[in-house]
XYZ file of C-alpha atoms in Angstrom:
512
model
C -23.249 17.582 -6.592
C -26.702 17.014 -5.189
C -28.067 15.603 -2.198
C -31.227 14.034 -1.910
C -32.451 13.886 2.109
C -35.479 11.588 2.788
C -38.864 12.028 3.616
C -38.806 10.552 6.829
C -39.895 11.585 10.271
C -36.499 13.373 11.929
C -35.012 12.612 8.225
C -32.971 15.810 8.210
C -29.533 16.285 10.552
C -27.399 18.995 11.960
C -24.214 16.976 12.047
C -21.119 17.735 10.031
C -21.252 15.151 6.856
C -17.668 13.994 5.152
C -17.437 12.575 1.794
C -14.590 10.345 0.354
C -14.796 9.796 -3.715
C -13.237 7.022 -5.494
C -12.604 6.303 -8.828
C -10.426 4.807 -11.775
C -7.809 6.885 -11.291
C -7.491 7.302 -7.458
C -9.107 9.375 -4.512
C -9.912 12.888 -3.006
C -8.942 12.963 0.714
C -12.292 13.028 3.112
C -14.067 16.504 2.142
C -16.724 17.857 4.553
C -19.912 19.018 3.509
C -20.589 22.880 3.873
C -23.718 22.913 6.116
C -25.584 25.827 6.189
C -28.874 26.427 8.387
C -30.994 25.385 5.118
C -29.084 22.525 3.824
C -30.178 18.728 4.832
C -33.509 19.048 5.597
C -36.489 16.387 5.165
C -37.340 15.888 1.279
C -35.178 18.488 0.400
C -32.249 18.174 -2.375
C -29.045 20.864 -1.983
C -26.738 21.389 -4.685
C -22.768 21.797 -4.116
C -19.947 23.438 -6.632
C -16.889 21.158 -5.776
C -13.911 21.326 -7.540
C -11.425 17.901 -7.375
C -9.316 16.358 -9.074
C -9.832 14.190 -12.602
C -10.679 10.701 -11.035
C -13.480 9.693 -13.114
C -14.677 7.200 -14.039
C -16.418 7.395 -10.528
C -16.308 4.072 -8.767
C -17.901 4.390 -5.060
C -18.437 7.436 -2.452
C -18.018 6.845 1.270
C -20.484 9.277 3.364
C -20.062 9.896 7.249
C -21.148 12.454 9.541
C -19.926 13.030 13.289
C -22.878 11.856 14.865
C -23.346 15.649 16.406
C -25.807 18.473 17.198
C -29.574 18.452 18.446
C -30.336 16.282 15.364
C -27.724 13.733 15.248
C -29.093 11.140 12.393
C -30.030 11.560 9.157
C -31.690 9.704 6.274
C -30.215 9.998 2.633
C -31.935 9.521 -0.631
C -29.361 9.544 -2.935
C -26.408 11.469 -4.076
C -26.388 12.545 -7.558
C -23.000 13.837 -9.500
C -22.863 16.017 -12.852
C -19.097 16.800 -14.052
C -19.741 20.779 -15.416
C -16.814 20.317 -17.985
C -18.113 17.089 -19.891
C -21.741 16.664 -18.824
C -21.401 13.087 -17.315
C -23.711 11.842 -14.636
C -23.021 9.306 -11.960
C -25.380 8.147 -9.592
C -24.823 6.880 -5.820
C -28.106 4.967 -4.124
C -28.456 4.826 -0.493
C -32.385 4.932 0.977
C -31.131 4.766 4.656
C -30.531 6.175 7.962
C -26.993 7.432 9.279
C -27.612 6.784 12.757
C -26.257 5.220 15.882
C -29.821 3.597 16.945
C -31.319 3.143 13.345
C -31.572 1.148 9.884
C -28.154 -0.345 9.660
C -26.838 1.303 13.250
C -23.651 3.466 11.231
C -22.620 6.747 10.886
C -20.500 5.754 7.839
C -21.663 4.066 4.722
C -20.880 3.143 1.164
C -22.205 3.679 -2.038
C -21.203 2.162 -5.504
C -21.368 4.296 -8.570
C -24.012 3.890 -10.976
C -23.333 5.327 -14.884
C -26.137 4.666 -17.700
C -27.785 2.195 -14.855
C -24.872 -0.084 -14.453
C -23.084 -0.307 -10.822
C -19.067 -0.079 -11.611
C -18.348 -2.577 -8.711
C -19.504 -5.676 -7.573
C -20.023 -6.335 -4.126
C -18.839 -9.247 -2.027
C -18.310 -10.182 2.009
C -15.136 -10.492 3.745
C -14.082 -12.406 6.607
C -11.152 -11.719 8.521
C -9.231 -14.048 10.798
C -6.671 -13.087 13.401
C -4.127 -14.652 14.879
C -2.582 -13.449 18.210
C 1.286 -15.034 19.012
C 2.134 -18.004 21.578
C 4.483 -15.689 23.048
C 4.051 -14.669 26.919
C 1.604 -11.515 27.352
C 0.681 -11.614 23.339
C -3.311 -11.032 24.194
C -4.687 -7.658 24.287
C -7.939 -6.373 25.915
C -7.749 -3.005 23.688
C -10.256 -2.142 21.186
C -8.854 -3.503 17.876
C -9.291 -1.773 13.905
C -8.209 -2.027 10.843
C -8.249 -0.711 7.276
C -7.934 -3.143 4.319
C -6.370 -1.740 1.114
C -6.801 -3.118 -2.608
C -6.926 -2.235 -6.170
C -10.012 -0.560 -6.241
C -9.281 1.648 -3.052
C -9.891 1.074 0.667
C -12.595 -0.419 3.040
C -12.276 2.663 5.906
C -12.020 1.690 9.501
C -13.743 -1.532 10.035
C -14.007 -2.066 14.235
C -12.985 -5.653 15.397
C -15.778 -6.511 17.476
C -17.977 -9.688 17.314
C -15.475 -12.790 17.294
C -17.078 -16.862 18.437
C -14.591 -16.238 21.034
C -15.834 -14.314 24.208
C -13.094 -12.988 24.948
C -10.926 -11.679 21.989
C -7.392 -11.521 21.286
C -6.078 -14.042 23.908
C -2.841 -15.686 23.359
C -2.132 -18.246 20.525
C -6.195 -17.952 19.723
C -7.395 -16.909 16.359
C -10.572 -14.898 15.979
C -12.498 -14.720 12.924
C -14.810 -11.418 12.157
C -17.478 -10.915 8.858
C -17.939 -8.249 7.076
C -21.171 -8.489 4.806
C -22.109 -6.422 1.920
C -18.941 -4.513 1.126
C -18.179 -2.933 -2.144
C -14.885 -5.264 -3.526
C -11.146 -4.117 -3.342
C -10.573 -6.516 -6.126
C -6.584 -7.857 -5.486
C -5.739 -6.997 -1.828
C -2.049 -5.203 -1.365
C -2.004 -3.984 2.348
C -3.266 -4.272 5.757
C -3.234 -1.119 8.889
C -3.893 -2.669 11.978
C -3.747 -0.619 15.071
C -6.031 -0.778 18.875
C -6.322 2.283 21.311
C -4.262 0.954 24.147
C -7.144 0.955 26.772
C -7.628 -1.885 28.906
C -5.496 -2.871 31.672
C -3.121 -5.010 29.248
C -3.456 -3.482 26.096
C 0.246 -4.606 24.049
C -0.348 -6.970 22.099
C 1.982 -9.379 19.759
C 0.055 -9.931 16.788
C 0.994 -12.817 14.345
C -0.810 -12.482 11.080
C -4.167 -11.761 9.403
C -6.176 -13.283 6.932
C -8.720 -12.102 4.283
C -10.430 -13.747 2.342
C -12.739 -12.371 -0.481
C -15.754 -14.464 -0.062
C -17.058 -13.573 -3.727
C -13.771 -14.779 -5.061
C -12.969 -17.727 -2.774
C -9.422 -15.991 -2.027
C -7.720 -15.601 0.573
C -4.755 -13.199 1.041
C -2.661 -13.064 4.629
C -0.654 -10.148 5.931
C 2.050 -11.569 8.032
C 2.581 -9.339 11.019
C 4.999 -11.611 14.141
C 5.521 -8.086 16.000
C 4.593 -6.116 19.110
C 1.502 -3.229 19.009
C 2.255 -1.545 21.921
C 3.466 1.232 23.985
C 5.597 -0.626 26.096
C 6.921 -3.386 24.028
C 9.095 -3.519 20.809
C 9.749 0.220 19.132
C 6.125 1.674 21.150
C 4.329 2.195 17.923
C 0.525 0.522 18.350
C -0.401 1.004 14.384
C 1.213 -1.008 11.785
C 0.892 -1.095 7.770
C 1.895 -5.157 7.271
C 1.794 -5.834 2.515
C -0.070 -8.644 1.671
C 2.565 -11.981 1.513
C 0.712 -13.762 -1.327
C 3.194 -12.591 -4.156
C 6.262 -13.983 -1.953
C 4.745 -17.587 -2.099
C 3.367 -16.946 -5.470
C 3.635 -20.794 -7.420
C 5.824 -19.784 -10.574
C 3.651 -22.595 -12.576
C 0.650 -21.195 -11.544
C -1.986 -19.952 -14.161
C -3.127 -16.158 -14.686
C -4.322 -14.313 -17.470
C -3.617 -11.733 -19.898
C -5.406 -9.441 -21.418
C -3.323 -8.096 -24.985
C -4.250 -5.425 -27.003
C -3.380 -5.082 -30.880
C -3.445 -1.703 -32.802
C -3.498 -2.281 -36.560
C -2.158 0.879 -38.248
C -2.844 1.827 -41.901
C 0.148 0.859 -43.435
C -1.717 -2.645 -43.547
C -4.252 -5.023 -42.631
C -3.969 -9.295 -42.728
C -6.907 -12.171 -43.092
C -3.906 -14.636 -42.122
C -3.229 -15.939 -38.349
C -0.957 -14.119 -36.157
C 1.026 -15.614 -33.075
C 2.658 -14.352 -30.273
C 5.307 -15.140 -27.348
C 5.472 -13.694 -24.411
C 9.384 -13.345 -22.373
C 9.071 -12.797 -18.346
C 11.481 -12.369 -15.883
C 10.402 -15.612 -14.669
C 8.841 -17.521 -17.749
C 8.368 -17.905 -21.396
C 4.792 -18.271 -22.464
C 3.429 -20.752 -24.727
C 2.552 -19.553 -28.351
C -0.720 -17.750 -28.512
C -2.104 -17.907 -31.920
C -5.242 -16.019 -33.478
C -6.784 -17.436 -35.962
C -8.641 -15.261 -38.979
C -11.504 -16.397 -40.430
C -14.400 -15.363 -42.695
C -16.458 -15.205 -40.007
C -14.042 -13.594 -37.417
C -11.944 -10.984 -38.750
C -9.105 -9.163 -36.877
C -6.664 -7.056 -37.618
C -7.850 -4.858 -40.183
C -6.741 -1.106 -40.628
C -6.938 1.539 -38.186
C -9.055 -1.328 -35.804
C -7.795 -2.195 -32.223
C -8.873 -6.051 -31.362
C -8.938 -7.391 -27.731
C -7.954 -11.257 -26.646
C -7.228 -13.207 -23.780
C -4.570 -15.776 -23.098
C -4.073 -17.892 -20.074
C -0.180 -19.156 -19.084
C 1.725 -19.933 -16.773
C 2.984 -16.892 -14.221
C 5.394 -14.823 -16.410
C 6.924 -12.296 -13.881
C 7.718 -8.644 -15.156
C 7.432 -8.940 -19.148
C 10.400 -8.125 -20.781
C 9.684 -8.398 -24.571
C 7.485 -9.881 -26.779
C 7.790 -12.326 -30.166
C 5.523 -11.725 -33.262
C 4.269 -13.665 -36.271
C 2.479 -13.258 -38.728
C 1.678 -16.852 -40.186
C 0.018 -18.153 -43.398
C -2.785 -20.441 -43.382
C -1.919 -24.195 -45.174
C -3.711 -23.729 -47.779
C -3.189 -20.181 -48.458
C -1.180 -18.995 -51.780
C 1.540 -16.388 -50.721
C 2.077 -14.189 -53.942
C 5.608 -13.592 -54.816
C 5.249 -9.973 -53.612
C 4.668 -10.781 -49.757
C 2.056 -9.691 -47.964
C 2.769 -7.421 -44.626
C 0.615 -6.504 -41.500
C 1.221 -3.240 -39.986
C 1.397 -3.678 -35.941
C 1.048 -0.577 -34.611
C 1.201 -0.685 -30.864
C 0.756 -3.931 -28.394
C -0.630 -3.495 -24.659
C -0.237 -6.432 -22.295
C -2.422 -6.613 -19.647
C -1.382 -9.126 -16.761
C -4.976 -9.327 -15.071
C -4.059 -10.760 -11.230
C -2.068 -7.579 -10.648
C -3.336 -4.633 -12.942
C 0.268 -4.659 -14.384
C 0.831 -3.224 -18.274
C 3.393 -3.221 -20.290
C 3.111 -1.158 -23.542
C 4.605 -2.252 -26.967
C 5.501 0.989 -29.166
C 5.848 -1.623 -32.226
C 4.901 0.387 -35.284
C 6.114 -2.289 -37.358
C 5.481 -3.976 -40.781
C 5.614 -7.727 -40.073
C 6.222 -10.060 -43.385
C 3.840 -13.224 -43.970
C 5.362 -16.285 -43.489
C 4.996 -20.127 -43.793
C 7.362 -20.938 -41.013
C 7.284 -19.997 -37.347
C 11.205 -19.348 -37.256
C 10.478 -15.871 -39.051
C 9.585 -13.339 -36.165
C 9.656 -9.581 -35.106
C 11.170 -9.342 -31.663
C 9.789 -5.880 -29.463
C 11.363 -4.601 -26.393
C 8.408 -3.446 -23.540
C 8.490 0.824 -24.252
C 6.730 1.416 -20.664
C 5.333 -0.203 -17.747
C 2.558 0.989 -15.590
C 2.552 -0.953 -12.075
C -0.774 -1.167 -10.638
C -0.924 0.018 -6.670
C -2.049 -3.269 -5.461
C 1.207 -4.681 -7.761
C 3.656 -1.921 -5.952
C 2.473 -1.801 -2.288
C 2.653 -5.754 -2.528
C 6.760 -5.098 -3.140
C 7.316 -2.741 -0.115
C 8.881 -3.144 3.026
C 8.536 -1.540 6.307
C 10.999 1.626 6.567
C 11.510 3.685 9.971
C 11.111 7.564 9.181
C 12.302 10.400 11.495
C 10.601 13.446 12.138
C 11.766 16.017 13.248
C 9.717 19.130 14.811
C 10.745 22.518 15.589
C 8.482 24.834 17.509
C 8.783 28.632 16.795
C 10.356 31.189 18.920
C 7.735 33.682 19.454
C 5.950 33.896 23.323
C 3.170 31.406 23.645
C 4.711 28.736 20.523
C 4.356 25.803 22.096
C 1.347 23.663 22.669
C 0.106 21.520 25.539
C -2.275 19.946 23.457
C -1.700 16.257 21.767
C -0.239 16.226 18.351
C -0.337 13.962 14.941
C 1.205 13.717 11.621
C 0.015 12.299 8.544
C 2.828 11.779 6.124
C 2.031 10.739 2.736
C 3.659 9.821 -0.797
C 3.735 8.636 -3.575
C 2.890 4.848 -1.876
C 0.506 5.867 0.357
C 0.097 7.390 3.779
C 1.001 6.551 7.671
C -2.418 7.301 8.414
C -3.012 9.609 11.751
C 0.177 9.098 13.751
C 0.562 10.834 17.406
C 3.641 12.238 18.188
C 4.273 11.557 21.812
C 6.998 10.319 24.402
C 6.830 9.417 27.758
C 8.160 11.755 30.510
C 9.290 14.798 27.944
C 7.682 17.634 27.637
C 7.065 18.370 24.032
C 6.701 21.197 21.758
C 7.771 24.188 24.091
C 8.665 27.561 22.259
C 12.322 27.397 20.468
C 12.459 23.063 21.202
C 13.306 20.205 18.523
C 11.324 17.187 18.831
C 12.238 13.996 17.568
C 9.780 10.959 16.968
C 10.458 7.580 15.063
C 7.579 6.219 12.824
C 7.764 2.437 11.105
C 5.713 2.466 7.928
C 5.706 0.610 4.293
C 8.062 2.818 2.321
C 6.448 5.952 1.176
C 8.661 6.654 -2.044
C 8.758 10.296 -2.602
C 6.938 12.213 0.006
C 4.146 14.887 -1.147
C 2.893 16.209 2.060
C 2.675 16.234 5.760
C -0.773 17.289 7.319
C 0.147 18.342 11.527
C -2.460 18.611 13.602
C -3.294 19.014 17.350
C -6.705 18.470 19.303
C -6.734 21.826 21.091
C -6.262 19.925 24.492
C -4.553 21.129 27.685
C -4.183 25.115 29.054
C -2.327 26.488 26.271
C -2.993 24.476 22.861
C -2.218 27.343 20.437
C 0.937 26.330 18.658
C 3.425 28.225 16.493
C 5.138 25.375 13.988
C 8.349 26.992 11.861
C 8.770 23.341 10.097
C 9.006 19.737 9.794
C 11.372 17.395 8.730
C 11.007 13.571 7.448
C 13.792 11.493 7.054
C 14.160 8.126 5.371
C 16.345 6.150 7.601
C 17.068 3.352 4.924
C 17.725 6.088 2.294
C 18.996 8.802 4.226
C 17.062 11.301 1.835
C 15.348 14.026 4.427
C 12.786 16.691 3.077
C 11.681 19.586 4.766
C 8.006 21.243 4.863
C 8.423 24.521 5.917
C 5.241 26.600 8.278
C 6.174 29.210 9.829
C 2.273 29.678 10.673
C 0.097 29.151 14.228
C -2.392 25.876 15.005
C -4.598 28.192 17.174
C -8.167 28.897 17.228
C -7.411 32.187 18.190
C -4.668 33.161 16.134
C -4.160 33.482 12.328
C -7.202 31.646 10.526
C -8.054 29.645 12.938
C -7.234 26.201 11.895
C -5.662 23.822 14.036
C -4.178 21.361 11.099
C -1.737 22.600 8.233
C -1.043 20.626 5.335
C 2.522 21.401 4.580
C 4.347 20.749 1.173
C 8.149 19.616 0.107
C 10.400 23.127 0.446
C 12.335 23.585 -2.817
């Protein structure tokens, strides 16, 4: 990786600089920029080694820095990325300041990929519109934030702060915020709401949000009708809410798919082929393609690509195939067969595919009643598809503080839990009037989030607060309430600045 500063007055910084990728195939976690005495300077351009995981196709990078240090703003170029294994390049464009006081007045920003000079996603503007309850003491004067979640990744904390109303959050009002010149999520699947409980009444009841995709005139609304706050309701002040569009979703309403045909060797057609699709919900209409001297399809060893609108199918099951002669097309008495070799279905709203293992010689045929039925082999369910089906899930966790002198910690803890669903994002563990975390203790918090599935990791973390922060953590235990199914992350290791390596976070993985 390279990194172009500008040449700009006070261009170069001394703050610590974080770095988010996304691409096709998911995210890294936020990675933070070695910075050594040399590195970031005015026209200058440093080179990284970083080793990640296989994401590519690269679709955007999300740069902040802490804001810190005698030189706290900085102007980058451009960030350029070369993958060592295969060669590719992808390209990220900024030509602005990081700063608090200048150019766009952020420390965070956004860049789209760019690969052979064409940007991988399209950019749009969002605006959200929030609705507090017409329940007594709903309003909140806390500062409020949210992250918005979607197919192509997330939008990172976006502050709630310029509303037409003067006075935000008040009871039974709705207050609408714009966000210009964002990089699209595509389909939106999931909301995290959350405020910092300052003010002198921060709870507040929050009914639901909406956000709607300018670029694609759609809205989609995250129904919330519960309590953020400390004193109200279960205490918790952040909340994941799915997006409720696929529970009012019209059955008759139009979508399209996108399907796939592999034509294998064992033969190619010039005559029409049709096709039926079977939902959970629907049957399509036929879909027939038509061959013609000037269009051909399905010829050997070729894969050919068509869409088909219909009505809203649900989860396809199977699919019907024909392979149809043209009226005035002579059938010879030895019949003529197409080879269908595989069949990928596409349902374009949601990301969802279903795969078709046909491998299949299909006889021609004047009538439609002669047909090759195929069972779906695999499904892949998009993310935006899957968080849309979750539903919230209370998870204990359980904490156990070593035994040796000086274990526990008077500093102020979090967890990060995360699986195969998502994450809780940064979670405190705290309760009032207890004392938590002294040497040999068990600690026992309560966390509402969507459904995890199978949890991969736990990242515990403290700030280094209070007179004795070191802490000595033997494990951690996360239980799915609904389920029942607990796993345990073992640690056995000190959070200390002073003891062991230093670090104050662990991640910690599933114990066999």
């Amino acid at each position: 990786m390279t990194v172009w500063t500008g040449d700009v007055v006070g261009g170069g910084t001394d703050s610590n600089i974080f770095m988010t990728l996304y691409g096709i195939n998911g995210s890294t976690e936020e990675m933070q920029l070695d910075k050594k005495k040399a590195r970031f300077e005015r026209e200058q351009n440093d080179t990284f080694i970083m080793e990640i995981l296989d994401i590519a196709p690269f679709t955007k990078m999300r740069i902040r820095i802490d804001g810190l240090g005698s030189r706290p703003e900085w102007f980058l170029e451009r960030i350029l990325l070369k993958n060592m294994n295969t060669g590719d390049l992808t390209m990220f464009y900024y030509g602005d300041w990081l700063s608090q006081r200048k150019g766009k007045k952020t420390l965070v920003c956004e860049m789209c990929a760019v690969i052979d000079e064409e940007e991988m996603m399209e950019w749009t503007s969002y605006t959200v519109a929030v609705k507090t309850s017409n329940i007594l003491g709903a309003g909140t004067d806390a500062n409020v934030f949210i992250i918005i979640f979607g197919e192509n990744g997330d939008s990172g904390t976006l502050a709630l702060k310029q509303s037409a109303n003067w006075n935000k959050f008040e009871r039974n009002n709705t207050d609408t915020f714009n966000f210009p010149d964002m990089l699209s999520l595509g389909h939106l699947c999931k909301l995290r709401v959350w405020h910092d409980n300052k003010g002198i009444f921060p709870g507040w009841h929050l009914s639901y949000v909406d956000v709607k995709d300018n670029s694609r005139d759609e809205t989609f609304r995250f129904q919330c009708d519960c309590w953020l706050s400390k004193s109200e309701g279960d205490g918790q002040t952040v909340r994941d809410f799915a997006c409720a569009n696929n529970k009012i979703h019209d059955e008759l309403e139009e979508t399209t798919y996108e399907i796939v045909i592999e034509t294998g060797n064992g033969g190619e057609t010039r005559e029409n082929v049709w096709l039926i699709l079977e939902g959970r919900k629907n049957r399509s209409k036929e879909f027939l393609v038509e061959n013609s001297s000037r269009q051909r399809a399905f010829r050997k060893g070729t894969t050919d690509t068509f869409e088909f609108d219909s009505v809203y199918l649900g989860d396809i099951a199977s699919l019907c195939v024909g392979h149809l002669a043209r009226e005035d097309r002579f059938i010879p008495k030895r019949e003529l067969v197409w080879h269908v070799k595989t069949i990928t279905i596409t349902e374009m709203e949601y990301g969802n595919v279903y795969f078709f293992n046909c491998d299949c010689l299909i006889p021609l045929k004047r009538k439609r009643k002669y047909f090759k039925v195929f069972e779906v082999t695999k499904t892949t369910e998009s993310f935006a598809s899957k968080v849309q089906s979750l539903v919230p899930v209370k998870y204990e966790v359980i904490v156990t503080t070593g035994y040796e002198p000086g274990a526990g910690t008077d500093a102020n803890v979090f967890v990060t839990i995360f699986g195969a669903n998502g994450d809780t994002g940064k979670r405190e563990l705290k309760q009032k009037m207890r004392n938590l975390f002294e040497r040999g203790s068990t600690d026992r918090f309560f966390l509402e989030t969507l459904e995890l599935g199978e949890l991969r990791k736990v990242r515990l973390e403290h700030d280094s607060s209070g007179y004795c922060s070191g802490w000595l953590v033997e494990k951690v235990e996360v239980t799915n309430t609904s389920t029942g199914v607990a796993t345990i992350f073992n640690c056995g290791r000190w959070l200390d600045k002073k003891q062991g390596d230093g670090l104050t976070w662990r991640d910690l993985f599933p114990s066999v």
